[in-house]
Amino acid sequence: TVSSTEGTTIEDDDEQVVTTVINDVSNEAYGGSAAALLAMHHFNTGNAAIVDEFQKVAAECPIRFTTELIDSQSSGKNAMQELTRLLTR
């Protein structure tokens, strides 16, 4: 789970109360990943539904993107180890 932390300070006369709210932003991370995968698919196939220029690029450019997904198990260390493994194979 990806999360962000946000602190709120509430002052009441002589007393100061600090609360911490942890927001789950996994859906934002998944949404960003889905958008990137869709963009690569549209580029590779020349689908101009969102970006008109992709139709022209697909006909004139031989470059195509490939994708590999990494299961980080919610760990930055695991993510970096897997990324390093992919880049150095």
Coordinates of N, CA, C and O in Angstrom, one line a residue:
T1 N 0.9 -1.2 0.0 CA 0.0 0.0 0.0 C 0.9 1.2 0.0 O 1.8 1.3 0.8
V2 N 0.6 2.1 -0.9 CA 1.3 3.4 -0.9 C 0.5 4.4 -0.1 O -0.7 4.4 -0.2
S3 N 1.2 5.2 0.7 CA 0.4 6.1 1.6 C 1.2 7.4 1.7 O 2.4 7.5 1.5
S4 N 0.4 8.5 2.0 CA 1.0 9.7 2.3 C 0.6 10.2 3.7 O -0.5 9.8 4.1
T5 N 1.4 11.0 4.4 CA 1.1 11.4 5.7 C 0.9 12.9 5.7 O 1.7 13.6 5.1
E6 N -0.1 13.4 6.4 CA -0.4 14.8 6.5 C -0.7 15.1 7.9 O -1.5 14.5 8.5
G7 N -0.1 16.2 8.4 CA -0.3 16.5 9.8 C -1.2 17.8 9.9 O -1.2 18.7 9.1
T8 N -2.1 17.8 10.9 CA -3.0 18.9 11.2 C -2.8 19.4 12.6 O -2.8 18.5 13.5
T9 N -2.6 20.6 12.8 CA -2.4 21.2 14.2 C -3.6 22.0 14.6 O -4.1 22.8 13.8
I10 N -4.2 21.6 15.7 CA -5.4 22.3 16.2 C -5.0 22.9 17.6 O -4.5 22.2 18.5
E11 N -5.1 24.3 17.7 CA -4.8 24.9 18.9 C -6.0 25.3 19.7 O -7.0 25.8 19.1
D12 N -6.1 25.0 21.0 CA -7.2 25.3 21.8 C -6.7 25.9 23.1 O -6.2 25.2 24.0
D13 N -6.7 27.2 23.2 CA -6.2 28.0 24.3 C -4.7 27.6 24.6 O -3.8 27.9 23.8
D14 N -4.5 27.0 25.8 CA -3.1 26.6 26.2 C -2.7 25.2 25.6 O -1.6 24.8 25.8
E15 N -3.6 24.5 25.0 CA -3.4 23.2 24.6 C -3.2 23.1 23.1 O -3.9 23.7 22.3
Q16 N -2.2 22.3 22.7 CA -2.0 22.1 21.2 C -2.1 20.6 20.9 O -1.5 19.8 21.6
V17 N -3.0 20.3 20.0 CA -3.2 18.9 19.6 C -2.8 18.7 18.2 O -3.1 19.5 17.3
V18 N -2.0 17.7 18.0 CA -1.5 17.4 16.6 C -2.1 16.0 16.2 O -1.9 15.1 17.0
T19 N -2.8 16.0 15.1 CA -3.3 14.8 14.6 C -2.6 14.4 13.3 O -2.2 15.3 12.5
T20 N -2.5 13.2 13.1 CA -1.9 12.7 11.8 C -2.9 11.9 11.1 O -3.5 10.9 11.6
V21 N -3.1 12.2 9.8 CA -4.0 11.5 9.0 C -3.2 10.7 7.9 O -2.4 11.3 7.2
I22 N -3.4 9.4 7.8 CA -2.7 8.7 6.8 C -3.7 8.4 5.7 O -4.7 7.7 5.9
N23 N -3.4 8.9 4.5 CA -4.3 8.7 3.4 C -3.7 7.5 2.5 O -2.6 7.6 2.1
D24 N -4.6 6.6 2.2 CA -4.2 5.5 1.2 C -4.3 6.1 -0.2 O -5.4 6.5 -0.6
V25 N -3.2 6.1 -0.9 CA -3.2 6.6 -2.2 C -2.9 5.5 -3.2 O -2.4 5.8 -4.3
S26 N -3.1 4.3 -2.9 CA -2.8 3.2 -3.8 C -3.6 3.3 -5.1 O -3.1 3.0 -6.1
N27 N -4.9 3.8 -5.0 CA -5.7 3.9 -6.2 C -5.0 4.9 -7.2 O -5.0 4.8 -8.4
E28 N -4.4 6.0 -6.6 CA -3.7 7.0 -7.5 C -2.5 6.3 -8.1 O -2.2 6.5 -9.3
A29 N -1.8 5.5 -7.4 CA -0.6 4.8 -8.0 C -1.0 3.8 -9.1 O -0.4 3.8 -10.1
Y30 N -2.1 3.1 -8.8 CA -2.6 2.1 -9.8 C -3.1 2.9 -11.0 O -3.0 2.5 -12.2
G31 N -3.8 4.0 -10.8 CA -4.3 4.8 -11.9 C -3.2 5.4 -12.8 O -3.3 5.4 -14.0
G32 N -2.1 5.8 -12.1 CA -1.0 6.3 -12.9 C -0.3 5.2 -13.7 O 0.1 5.4 -14.9
S33 N -0.2 4.0 -13.1 CA 0.3 2.9 -13.8 C -0.6 2.5 -15.0 O -0.1 2.2 -16.1
A34 N -1.9 2.5 -14.8 CA -2.8 2.1 -15.9 C -2.7 3.1 -17.0 O -2.7 2.8 -18.2
A35 N -2.6 4.4 -16.7 CA -2.4 5.5 -17.7 C -1.2 5.3 -18.5 O -1.2 5.4 -19.7
A36 N -0.1 4.9 -17.8 CA 1.2 4.7 -18.6 C 1.1 3.5 -19.5 O 1.6 3.5 -20.6
L37 N 0.5 2.4 -19.0 CA 0.3 1.2 -19.8 C -0.6 1.5 -21.1 O -0.3 1.1 -22.2
L38 N -1.6 2.3 -20.8 CA -2.5 2.6 -21.9 C -1.8 3.5 -23.0 O -1.9 3.3 -24.2
A39 N -1.0 4.5 -22.5 CA -0.2 5.3 -23.4 C 0.7 4.5 -24.2 O 0.8 4.8 -25.4
M40 N 1.4 3.6 -23.6 CA 2.4 2.7 -24.4 C 1.6 1.9 -25.4 O 2.1 1.7 -26.6
H41 N 0.5 1.3 -25.0 CA -0.3 0.5 -26.0 C -0.8 1.4 -27.1 O -0.7 1.0 -28.3
H42 N -1.3 2.6 -26.8 CA -1.7 3.5 -27.9 C -0.6 3.9 -28.8 O -0.7 3.9 -30.0
F43 N 0.6 4.1 -28.3 CA 1.8 4.5 -29.1 C 2.1 3.3 -30.0 O 2.3 3.5 -31.2
N44 N 2.2 2.1 -29.4 CA 2.6 0.9 -30.2 C 1.6 0.6 -31.3 O 2.0 0.1 -32.3
T45 N 0.4 0.8 -31.1 CA -0.7 0.4 -32.0 C -1.1 1.5 -32.9 O -1.9 1.3 -33.9
G46 N -0.6 2.7 -32.7 CA -1.0 3.9 -33.5 C -2.5 4.3 -33.2 O -3.1 5.0 -34.1
N47 N -3.0 4.0 -32.0 CA -4.3 4.4 -31.6 C -4.3 5.9 -31.3 O -3.7 6.4 -30.4
A48 N -5.1 6.7 -32.1 CA -5.1 8.1 -32.0 C -6.3 8.6 -31.2 O -6.7 9.8 -31.3
A49 N -6.9 7.7 -30.4 CA -8.1 8.1 -29.6 C -7.8 9.3 -28.7 O -8.7 10.1 -28.4
I50 N -6.6 9.4 -28.1 CA -6.3 10.4 -27.2 C -5.3 11.4 -27.8 O -5.4 12.6 -27.6
V51 N -4.2 10.8 -28.4 CA -3.2 11.6 -29.0 C -3.2 11.4 -30.5 O -2.8 10.4 -31.0
D52 N -3.6 12.4 -31.2 CA -3.7 12.3 -32.7 C -2.4 11.9 -33.4 O -2.4 11.2 -34.3
E53 N -1.3 12.4 -32.9 CA 0.0 12.2 -33.5 C 0.4 10.7 -33.5 O 1.3 10.3 -34.2
F54 N -0.2 9.9 -32.6 CA 0.2 8.5 -32.5 C -0.1 7.7 -33.8 O 0.7 6.8 -34.1
Q55 N -1.1 8.1 -34.5 CA -1.4 7.4 -35.7 C -0.3 7.6 -36.7 O 0.2 6.7 -37.4
K56 N 0.2 8.8 -36.8 CA 1.3 9.1 -37.8 C 2.6 8.5 -37.3 O 3.4 7.9 -38.1
V57 N 2.9 8.5 -36.0 CA 4.2 8.0 -35.5 C 4.2 6.5 -35.7 O 5.3 6.0 -36.1
A58 N 3.1 5.8 -35.5 CA 3.1 4.3 -35.7 C 3.5 3.9 -37.1 O 4.1 2.9 -37.4
A59 N 3.1 4.7 -38.1 CA 3.3 4.4 -39.5 C 4.8 4.8 -39.9 O 5.3 4.1 -40.8
E60 N 5.4 5.8 -39.2 CA 6.7 6.2 -39.6 C 7.8 5.8 -38.7 O 9.0 6.0 -39.1
C61 N 7.5 5.4 -37.5 CA 8.6 5.1 -36.5 C 8.6 3.6 -36.2 O 7.6 3.1 -35.8
P62 N 9.7 3.0 -36.3 CA 9.8 1.5 -36.0 C 9.9 1.2 -34.5 O 10.0 0.0 -34.1
I63 N 10.0 2.2 -33.7 CA 10.2 2.0 -32.2 C 8.9 1.5 -31.6 O 7.9 2.1 -31.8
R64 N 9.0 0.5 -30.7 CA 7.9 0.0 -29.9 C 8.3 -0.1 -28.5 O 9.5 -0.5 -28.2
F65 N 7.4 0.1 -27.6 CA 7.7 0.0 -26.2 C 7.4 -1.4 -25.7 O 6.4 -2.0 -26.1
T66 N 8.1 -1.9 -24.7 CA 7.8 -3.2 -24.0 C 7.6 -2.8 -22.5 O 8.1 -1.8 -22.1
T67 N 6.9 -3.7 -21.8 CA 6.6 -3.4 -20.4 C 6.9 -4.6 -19.6 O 6.6 -5.8 -20.0
E68 N 7.4 -4.4 -18.4 CA 7.6 -5.5 -17.4 C 7.1 -4.9 -16.1 O 7.4 -3.8 -15.8
L69 N 6.3 -5.7 -15.4 CA 5.8 -5.2 -14.1 C 6.5 -5.8 -13.0 O 7.0 -7.0 -13.1
I70 N 6.7 -5.1 -11.9 CA 7.4 -5.5 -10.7 C 6.5 -5.6 -9.5 O 5.8 -4.6 -9.3
D71 N 6.5 -6.6 -8.8 CA 5.7 -6.7 -7.5 C 6.7 -6.3 -6.4 O 7.6 -7.0 -6.0
S72 N 6.5 -5.0 -6.0 CA 7.4 -4.5 -4.9 C 7.1 -5.0 -3.6 O 7.8 -4.8 -2.6
Q73 N 5.9 -5.7 -3.4 CA 5.5 -6.1 -2.1 C 5.4 -5.0 -1.1 O 5.7 -5.1 0.1
S74 N 5.1 -3.8 -1.6 CA 5.0 -2.5 -0.8 C 6.3 -2.2 -0.1 O 6.4 -1.6 1.0
S75 N 7.4 -2.6 -0.7 CA 8.8 -2.3 -0.2 C 9.6 -1.6 -1.2 O 9.8 -2.1 -2.3
G76 N 10.2 -0.4 -0.8 CA 11.1 0.3 -1.6 C 12.3 -0.5 -1.9 O 12.9 -0.5 -3.0
K77 N 12.8 -1.3 -0.9 CA 14.0 -2.1 -1.1 C 13.7 -3.2 -2.2 O 14.6 -3.4 -3.1
N78 N 12.6 -3.9 -2.0 CA 12.3 -4.9 -3.0 C 12.1 -4.3 -4.4 O 12.6 -4.9 -5.4
A79 N 11.5 -3.1 -4.5 CA 11.3 -2.5 -5.8 C 12.7 -2.2 -6.5 O 12.9 -2.4 -7.6
M80 N 13.6 -1.6 -5.7 CA 14.9 -1.3 -6.2 C 15.7 -2.5 -6.6 O 16.4 -2.6 -7.6
Q81 N 15.6 -3.6 -5.8 CA 16.3 -4.8 -6.1 C 15.8 -5.4 -7.4 O 16.6 -5.9 -8.3
E82 N 14.5 -5.5 -7.6 CA 13.9 -6.0 -8.8 C 14.2 -5.1 -10.0 O 14.5 -5.7 -11.1
L83 N 14.2 -3.8 -9.9 CA 14.5 -2.9 -11.0 C 16.0 -3.1 -11.4 O 16.3 -3.2 -12.5
T84 N 16.9 -3.2 -10.4 CA 18.3 -3.4 -10.7 C 18.5 -4.8 -11.4 O 19.3 -4.9 -12.3
R85 N 17.8 -5.8 -10.9 CA 17.9 -7.1 -11.6 C 17.4 -7.0 -13.0 O 18.1 -7.6 -13.9
L86 N 16.4 -6.3 -13.3 CA 15.9 -6.2 -14.7 C 16.9 -5.4 -15.6 O 17.1 -5.7 -16.7
L87 N 17.5 -4.4 -15.0 CA 18.3 -3.5 -15.8 C 19.7 -4.1 -16.0 O 20.4 -3.7 -17.0
T88 N 20.1 -5.1 -15.2 CA 21.5 -5.6 -15.3 C 21.5 -7.1 -15.9 O 22.5 -7.7 -15.9
R89 N 20.4 -7.6 -16.3 CA 20.3 -9.0 -16.8 C 20.9 -9.0 -18.2 O 21.1 -8.1 -18.9

